Amino acid sequence: MLDLANYLPYLLNRSGSRIAASFTQAVREHGITLSAWRVLAALNHADGQRVGQLAEMTSIEVSTLSRLLDQMQARGLIERRRPDDDARTVTAHLTPAGRETTLAIIPIAHHYEKVALEGFSAEEAATLRLMLKRLYDNMGRLEEEETAAPLR
Amino acid sequence: MLDLANYLPYLLNRSGSRIAASFTQAVREHGITLSAWRVLAALNHADGQRVGQLAEMTSIEVSTLSRLLDQMQARGLIERRRPDDDARTVTAHLTPAGRETTLAIIPIAHHYEKVALEGFSAEEAATLRLMLKRLYDNMGRLEEEETAAPLR
DNA sequence: CGGCTTTATTTGTAAATGCAAATATATGCC
DNA sequence: GGCATATATTTGCATTTACAAATAAAGCCG
């Protein structure tokens, strides 16, 4: 039997979906989608990441990301560069406009995090963050095993 | 500034994405997508839910769900019924084949939950579940406010 | 009862997504 | 150096998704 009400992937998905939905609506008027925000946030954290790294950071599939970058580039939010040391790779960089948009959205981002954590003590919030990181690491180890042992 | 490495929506999304990705691959050979599994799990939890309820349960948008139900019905996993008491509504029900498929997948579901929680004590896991529920409730209250005060 | 508003689901349509194939460059080995 | 293999990104294409509009049935109130 499966106790759905306590099934972790279910709990994770539904809370993530609700935050995503509210945030998506909130940034809509800025003409930004949730995916685009993830890219902005990732580049704000570390500018000049390669497409593959960025895909990893944002949990966006590389081919989807490649096309999203096309749009963001067309809108002047980011630009692509081809590093000298490895011409296979492409790095993405925030433009001034991209940086400006990011800064405009950060307060909204903080707001939703605050709402999500309403009623949480600082310790509880810290515990939750740590647990989510552990969970992520656990699944990461699994992925490695799975790619190491190809499926047939 | 935004400290992405500790930004809750980011942590939530990335762990959810990893579980989703691994699980998706695992059930692929059963010819089931993650979304379809969510429907099966929701109906296994409570059969005969209306489309709207099911959308809420699965975090799948109603129109998307409507089409997903078409497919699942075509594949014989579920069937739709129109209740006597309210002919606007449609309820979804697992067929025997749907139930069978669900039972076949449940062990896989348990497996990934176990992997995700590796290294967690029972108390820690319980704490995490509770926190995710609180988070979900917090966002739910926000949604109510937002729909109560329509955005222009 | 008959119209008016609300609720529930489906359908139209454009955009986003994901897998697989194509392309381009780099690295290793003889 | 030249060829085979590996890595990084983009593109082709079919499917999924989401918003808005359409449809259908209730519920309400005169």
Short mmCIF file of C-alpha atoms (C1' of nucleotides) in Angstrom, two decimals:
data_model
loop_
_atom_site.label_atom_id
_atom_site.label_comp_id
_atom_site.label_asym_id
_atom_site.label_seq_id
_atom_site.Cartn_x
_atom_site.Cartn_y
_atom_site.Cartn_z
CA MET A 1 0.00 0.00 0.00
CA LEU A 2 1.01 3.57 -0.50
CA ASP A 3 0.18 6.21 2.04
CA LEU A 4 -0.01 9.11 -0.34
CA ALA A 5 -0.61 11.70 2.37
CA ASN A 6 2.86 10.96 3.72
CA TYR A 7 4.61 10.01 0.54
CA LEU A 8 7.61 12.25 0.27
CA PRO A 9 7.79 12.79 -3.50
CA TYR A 10 4.14 13.75 -3.38
CA LEU A 11 4.64 16.22 -0.54
CA LEU A 12 7.65 17.66 -2.28
CA ASN A 13 5.90 18.07 -5.60
CA ARG A 14 2.78 19.69 -4.24
CA SER A 15 4.60 22.26 -2.13
CA GLY A 16 7.00 23.00 -4.96
CA SER A 17 4.11 23.37 -7.38
CA ARG A 18 2.31 25.83 -5.16
CA ILE A 19 5.32 28.04 -4.71
CA ALA A 20 6.00 27.83 -8.42
CA ALA A 21 2.42 28.76 -9.30
CA SER A 22 2.27 31.79 -7.03
CA PHE A 23 5.67 33.02 -8.08
CA THR A 24 4.88 32.53 -11.76
CA GLN A 25 1.82 34.75 -11.45
CA ALA A 26 3.76 37.37 -9.53
CA VAL A 27 6.54 37.77 -12.07
CA ARG A 28 4.24 37.52 -15.05
CA GLU A 29 3.79 41.28 -15.17
CA HIS A 30 7.56 41.59 -15.46
CA GLY A 31 7.30 39.53 -18.62
CA ILE A 32 9.38 36.81 -17.05
CA THR A 33 8.59 33.12 -16.81
CA LEU A 34 9.63 30.89 -13.95
CA SER A 35 12.22 29.19 -16.13
CA ALA A 36 13.71 32.50 -17.21
CA TRP A 37 13.89 33.57 -13.58
CA ARG A 38 15.77 30.41 -12.73
CA VAL A 39 18.34 31.26 -15.35
CA LEU A 40 18.63 34.84 -14.10
CA ALA A 41 19.00 33.66 -10.51
CA ALA A 42 21.64 31.11 -11.47
CA LEU A 43 23.65 33.66 -13.43
CA ASN A 44 23.25 36.19 -10.65
CA HIS A 45 24.74 33.57 -8.36
CA ALA A 46 27.58 32.77 -10.76
CA ASP A 47 27.84 34.62 -14.04
CA GLY A 48 29.37 33.09 -17.13
CA GLN A 49 28.30 29.52 -16.55
CA ARG A 50 28.33 27.08 -19.41
CA VAL A 51 25.06 25.81 -20.80
CA GLY A 52 25.49 22.40 -19.25
CA GLN A 53 26.25 23.78 -15.81
CA LEU A 54 23.32 26.12 -16.09
CA ALA A 55 21.05 23.21 -16.98
CA GLU A 56 22.25 21.40 -13.88
CA MET A 57 21.74 24.48 -11.71
CA THR A 58 18.28 25.28 -12.98
CA SER A 59 17.01 21.73 -13.41
CA ILE A 60 16.12 22.65 -16.97
CA GLU A 61 16.89 20.09 -19.66
CA VAL A 62 19.79 21.29 -21.86
CA SER A 63 17.92 21.41 -25.14
CA THR A 64 15.07 23.31 -23.54
CA LEU A 65 17.57 25.63 -21.94
CA SER A 66 19.36 26.22 -25.23
CA ARG A 67 16.14 27.55 -26.71
CA LEU A 68 15.28 29.54 -23.61
CA LEU A 69 18.67 31.21 -23.87
CA ASP A 70 17.85 32.11 -27.48
CA GLN A 71 14.83 34.03 -26.28
CA MET A 72 16.53 35.65 -23.34
CA GLN A 73 19.32 36.71 -25.62
CA ALA A 74 16.82 38.12 -28.13
CA ARG A 75 15.24 40.07 -25.28
CA GLY A 76 18.63 41.38 -24.25
CA LEU A 77 18.71 39.73 -20.83
CA ILE A 78 21.75 37.57 -21.41
CA GLU A 79 24.49 37.12 -23.93
CA ARG A 80 26.44 34.08 -25.04
CA ARG A 81 30.20 33.92 -25.37
CA ARG A 82 32.51 31.27 -26.69
CA PRO A 83 35.49 30.82 -24.39
CA ASP A 84 38.96 30.67 -25.94
CA ASP A 85 40.05 27.63 -24.00
CA ASP A 86 37.27 25.33 -25.24
CA ALA A 87 35.34 26.27 -28.33
CA ARG A 88 32.77 23.51 -27.81
CA THR A 89 31.36 25.35 -24.87
CA VAL A 90 29.23 28.44 -24.60
CA THR A 91 28.97 30.62 -21.54
CA ALA A 92 25.97 32.74 -20.61
CA HIS A 93 26.32 36.20 -19.10
CA LEU A 94 23.87 38.68 -17.67
CA THR A 95 23.64 41.91 -19.59
CA PRO A 96 23.03 45.16 -17.69
CA ALA A 97 19.35 44.81 -18.54
CA GLY A 98 19.39 41.23 -17.29
CA ARG A 99 20.99 42.33 -14.07
CA GLU A 100 18.42 45.05 -13.65
CA THR A 101 15.53 42.65 -14.18
CA THR A 102 17.06 40.25 -11.71
CA LEU A 103 17.37 42.93 -9.07
CA ALA A 104 13.75 43.90 -9.62
CA ILE A 105 12.60 40.35 -9.03
CA ILE A 106 14.74 39.45 -6.04
CA PRO A 107 12.41 41.19 -3.56
CA ILE A 108 9.50 39.18 -4.94
CA ALA A 109 11.54 36.03 -4.56
CA HIS A 110 12.29 36.87 -0.96
CA HIS A 111 8.64 37.60 -0.35
CA TYR A 112 7.49 34.17 -1.45
CA GLU A 113 10.16 32.43 0.53
CA LYS A 114 9.01 34.33 3.57
CA VAL A 115 5.38 33.39 3.00
CA ALA A 116 6.35 29.75 2.51
CA LEU A 117 8.24 29.73 5.79
CA GLU A 118 5.59 31.51 7.82
CA GLY A 119 5.48 30.04 11.29
CA PHE A 120 8.92 28.46 10.95
CA SER A 121 11.58 29.36 13.48
CA ALA A 122 15.03 30.16 12.13
CA GLU A 123 16.21 26.78 13.36
CA GLU A 124 13.38 24.97 11.67
CA ALA A 125 14.03 26.75 8.41
CA ALA A 126 17.71 25.87 8.64
CA THR A 127 16.82 22.24 9.32
CA LEU A 128 14.51 22.13 6.33
CA ARG A 129 17.14 23.59 4.03
CA LEU A 130 19.70 21.13 5.22
CA MET A 131 17.35 18.21 4.75
CA LEU A 132 16.53 19.27 1.21
CA LYS A 133 20.22 19.41 0.43
CA ARG A 134 20.72 15.93 1.83
CA LEU A 135 17.83 14.70 -0.25
CA TYR A 136 19.32 16.27 -3.35
CA ASP A 137 22.66 14.66 -2.65
CA ASN A 138 21.05 11.28 -2.09
CA MET A 139 19.35 11.44 -5.45
CA GLY A 140 22.54 12.67 -7.06
CA ARG A 141 24.45 9.64 -5.90
CA LEU A 142 21.74 7.45 -7.37
CA GLU A 143 21.95 9.22 -10.72
CA GLU A 144 25.67 8.58 -10.85
CA GLU A 145 25.14 4.88 -10.27
CA GLU A 146 22.43 4.77 -12.91
CA THR A 147 24.55 6.45 -15.58
CA ALA A 148 27.55 4.34 -14.57
CA ALA A 149 25.51 1.15 -15.01
CA PRO A 150 23.75 1.79 -18.32
CA LEU A 151 20.25 0.38 -18.58
CA ARG A 152 20.86 -2.64 -20.76
CA MET B 1 21.12 39.95 -2.63
CA LEU B 2 19.89 36.45 -3.03
CA ASP B 3 21.73 33.54 -1.50
CA LEU B 4 20.71 30.95 -4.05
CA ALA B 5 22.42 28.08 -2.28
CA ASN B 6 20.02 28.52 0.62
CA TYR B 7 17.00 29.83 -1.22
CA LEU B 8 14.16 27.53 -0.33
CA PRO B 9 12.21 27.45 -3.62
CA TYR B 10 15.47 26.61 -5.35
CA LEU B 11 16.27 23.79 -2.92
CA LEU B 12 12.75 22.48 -3.22
CA ASN B 13 12.76 22.54 -7.00
CA ARG B 14 16.08 20.85 -7.45
CA SER B 15 15.37 17.98 -5.08
CA GLY B 16 11.90 17.53 -6.54
CA SER B 17 13.34 17.54 -10.05
CA ARG B 18 15.89 14.89 -9.24
CA ILE B 19 13.36 12.55 -7.72
CA ALA B 20 11.04 13.19 -10.64
CA ALA B 21 13.78 12.50 -13.18
CA SER B 22 14.88 9.21 -11.64
CA PHE B 23 11.34 8.02 -11.12
CA THR B 24 10.35 8.96 -14.67
CA GLN B 25 13.14 6.82 -16.07
CA ALA B 26 12.22 3.93 -13.81
CA VAL B 27 8.56 3.77 -14.81
CA ARG B 28 9.23 4.44 -18.44
CA GLU B 29 9.45 0.76 -19.22
CA HIS B 30 5.97 0.36 -17.76
CA GLY B 31 4.79 2.82 -20.40
CA ILE B 32 3.76 5.24 -17.70
CA THR B 33 4.69 8.88 -17.42
CA LEU B 34 5.17 10.73 -14.17
CA SER B 35 1.90 12.60 -14.66
CA ALA B 36 0.00 9.42 -15.32
CA TRP B 37 1.49 7.89 -12.20
CA ARG B 38 0.31 10.86 -10.18
CA VAL B 39 -3.20 10.24 -11.38
CA LEU B 40 -2.98 6.55 -10.60
CA ALA B 41 -1.62 7.25 -7.13
CA ALA B 42 -4.32 9.82 -6.44
CA LEU B 43 -7.07 7.45 -7.52
CA ASN B 44 -5.50 4.62 -5.59
CA HIS B 45 -5.67 6.88 -2.57
CA ALA B 46 -9.29 7.87 -3.25
CA ASP B 47 -11.09 6.44 -6.23
CA GLY B 48 -13.86 8.27 -8.04
CA GLN B 49 -12.52 11.78 -7.60
CA ARG B 50 -13.83 14.53 -9.78
CA VAL B 51 -11.53 16.07 -12.37
CA GLY B 52 -11.10 19.26 -10.38
CA GLN B 53 -10.21 17.45 -7.18
CA LEU B 54 -7.81 15.27 -9.09
CA ALA B 55 -6.14 18.33 -10.56
CA GLU B 56 -5.69 19.71 -7.07
CA MET B 57 -4.32 16.42 -5.78
CA THR B 58 -1.89 15.89 -8.60
CA SER B 59 -0.85 19.51 -9.13
CA ILE B 60 -1.74 19.05 -12.79
CA GLU B 61 -3.62 21.89 -14.44
CA VAL B 62 -7.24 20.89 -15.19
CA SER B 63 -7.12 21.24 -18.95
CA THR B 64 -3.90 19.26 -19.09
CA LEU B 65 -5.44 16.67 -16.83
CA SER B 66 -8.55 16.43 -18.97
CA ARG B 67 -6.41 15.41 -21.93
CA LEU B 68 -4.29 13.09 -19.84
CA LEU B 69 -7.47 11.35 -18.70
CA ASP B 70 -8.42 10.93 -22.36
CA GLN B 71 -5.24 8.98 -22.95
CA MET B 72 -5.43 6.95 -19.79
CA GLN B 73 -9.00 6.08 -20.63
CA ALA B 74 -8.00 5.10 -24.16
CA ARG B 75 -5.33 2.86 -22.65
CA GLY B 76 -7.88 1.32 -20.34
CA LEU B 77 -6.31 2.52 -17.10
CA ILE B 78 -9.22 4.62 -15.90
CA GLU B 79 -12.81 5.28 -16.80
CA ARG B 80 -14.95 8.37 -16.49
CA ARG B 81 -18.42 8.43 -15.00
CA ARG B 82 -21.02 11.13 -14.76
CA PRO B 83 -22.57 11.17 -11.31
CA ASP B 84 -26.35 11.37 -11.04
CA ASP B 85 -26.35 14.11 -8.46
CA ASP B 86 -24.39 16.65 -10.52
CA ALA B 87 -24.13 16.16 -14.24
CA ARG B 88 -21.58 18.92 -14.62
CA THR B 89 -18.99 16.79 -12.93
CA VAL B 90 -17.07 13.79 -14.09
CA THR B 91 -15.47 11.26 -11.79
CA ALA B 92 -12.44 9.17 -12.63
CA HIS B 93 -12.15 5.54 -11.57
CA LEU B 94 -9.38 3.00 -11.78
CA THR B 95 -10.16 0.03 -13.98
CA PRO B 96 -8.83 -3.39 -12.99
CA ALA B 97 -5.96 -2.82 -15.41
CA GLY B 98 -5.32 0.57 -13.84
CA ARG B 99 -5.28 -0.95 -10.41
CA GLU B 100 -2.89 -3.62 -11.59
CA THR B 101 -0.51 -1.08 -13.09
CA THR B 102 -0.64 0.95 -9.91
CA LEU B 103 0.23 -2.05 -7.78
CA ALA B 104 3.14 -2.83 -10.07
CA ILE B 105 4.55 0.66 -9.64
CA ILE B 106 4.08 1.12 -5.91
CA PRO B 107 7.24 -0.84 -5.04
CA ILE B 108 9.22 1.42 -7.36
CA ALA B 109 7.69 4.43 -5.68
CA HIS B 110 8.69 3.12 -2.28
CA HIS B 111 12.16 2.44 -3.52
CA TYR B 112 12.79 6.00 -4.61
CA GLU B 113 11.38 7.41 -1.42
CA LYS B 114 13.76 5.18 0.49
CA VAL B 115 16.72 6.30 -1.60
CA ALA B 116 15.77 9.93 -1.12
CA LEU B 117 15.63 9.49 2.64
CA GLU B 118 18.86 7.57 2.96
CA GLY B 119 20.62 8.60 6.14
CA PHE B 120 17.48 10.11 7.64
CA SER B 121 16.28 8.82 10.99
CA ALA B 122 12.56 8.09 11.30
CA GLU B 123 12.18 11.25 13.35
CA GLU B 124 13.97 13.34 10.76
CA ALA B 125 11.82 11.95 7.99
CA ALA B 126 8.69 12.70 10.00
CA THR B 127 9.91 16.24 10.64
CA LEU B 128 10.57 16.78 6.96
CA ARG B 129 7.12 15.53 5.98
CA LEU B 130 5.48 17.75 8.52
CA MET B 131 7.43 20.78 7.38
CA LEU B 132 6.48 20.19 3.76
CA LYS B 133 2.84 20.03 4.77
CA ARG B 134 3.15 23.29 6.66
CA LEU B 135 4.79 24.87 3.65
CA TYR B 136 1.99 23.65 1.43
CA ASP B 137 -0.60 25.05 3.80
CA ASN B 138 1.19 28.38 3.96
CA MET B 139 1.11 28.69 0.19
CA GLY B 140 -2.49 27.57 0.12
CA ARG B 141 -3.55 30.39 2.41
CA LEU B 142 -1.77 32.81 0.12
CA GLU B 143 -3.57 31.44 -2.92
CA GLU B 144 -6.92 31.97 -1.24
CA GLU B 145 -6.07 35.59 -0.52
CA GLU B 146 -4.92 36.10 -4.08
CA THR B 147 -8.09 34.67 -5.63
CA ALA B 148 -10.22 36.55 -3.11
CA ALA B 149 -8.61 39.83 -4.16
CA PRO B 150 -8.69 39.48 -7.96
CA LEU B 151 -5.76 41.00 -9.77
CA ARG B 152 -7.63 43.77 -11.53
"C1'" DC C 1 -41.03 28.59 -14.29
"C1'" DG C 2 -37.34 31.58 -16.79
"C1'" DG C 3 -33.42 34.19 -16.87
"C1'" DC C 4 -28.74 35.20 -14.59
"C1'" DT C 5 -24.86 33.97 -12.30
"C1'" DT C 6 -21.75 30.41 -10.75
"C1'" DT C 7 -19.34 26.02 -11.15
"C1'" DA C 8 -17.18 22.04 -13.84
"C1'" DT C 9 -15.15 20.22 -17.73
"C1'" DT C 10 -13.51 20.26 -22.33
"C1'" DT C 11 -11.54 22.28 -26.52
"C1'" DG C 12 -8.67 25.79 -29.42
"C1'" DT C 13 -4.27 27.27 -29.99
"C1'" DA C 14 0.33 28.81 -29.24
"C1'" DA C 15 4.32 27.92 -26.58
"C1'" DA C 16 7.32 24.85 -23.82
"C1'" DT C 17 9.30 20.42 -23.22
"C1'" DG C 18 12.09 16.23 -23.92
"C1'" DC C 19 14.22 12.75 -26.49
"C1'" DA C 20 17.12 11.62 -30.27
"C1'" DA C 21 19.92 13.05 -34.02
"C1'" DA C 22 23.08 16.38 -35.92
"C1'" DT C 23 26.95 19.35 -35.49
"C1'" DA C 24 31.24 21.11 -33.75
"C1'" DT C 25 35.28 20.84 -31.10
"C1'" DA C 26 38.59 18.48 -28.14
"C1'" DT C 27 41.26 14.57 -26.45
"C1'" DG C 28 43.73 10.21 -26.67
"C1'" DC C 29 46.33 6.94 -29.06
"C1'" DC C 30 49.07 4.88 -32.76
"C1'" DG D 1 49.82 14.47 -37.45
"C1'" DG D 2 45.61 11.70 -38.31
"C1'" DC D 3 41.87 8.89 -36.92
"C1'" DA D 4 38.68 7.16 -33.41
"C1'" DT D 5 36.30 8.37 -29.37
"C1'" DA D 6 34.38 11.59 -26.06
"C1'" DT D 7 32.21 15.97 -24.74
"C1'" DA D 8 29.17 20.27 -25.45
"C1'" DT D 9 25.62 22.50 -27.66
"C1'" DT D 10 22.02 22.98 -30.93
"C1'" DT D 11 18.29 21.42 -33.95
"C1'" DG D 12 14.28 18.22 -35.63
"C1'" DC D 13 10.14 16.68 -34.27
"C1'" DA D 14 6.39 14.79 -31.67
"C1'" DT D 15 4.24 15.40 -27.27
"C1'" DT D 16 2.85 18.03 -23.27
"C1'" DT D 17 1.49 22.08 -21.26
"C1'" DA D 18 -1.07 26.33 -20.06
"C1'" DC D 19 -4.10 30.08 -20.79
"C1'" DA D 20 -8.40 31.50 -22.62
"C1'" DA D 21 -12.71 30.58 -24.72
"C1'" DA D 22 -16.49 27.42 -25.34
"C1'" DT D 23 -19.80 24.34 -23.59
"C1'" DA D 24 -22.83 22.26 -20.23
"C1'" DA D 25 -25.33 21.91 -16.05
"C1'" DA D 26 -26.65 23.78 -11.37
"C1'" DG D 27 -28.27 27.05 -8.14
"C1'" DC D 28 -30.60 31.30 -7.15
"C1'" DC D 29 -34.19 34.61 -7.20
"C1'" DG D 30 -37.88 37.37 -9.10
#
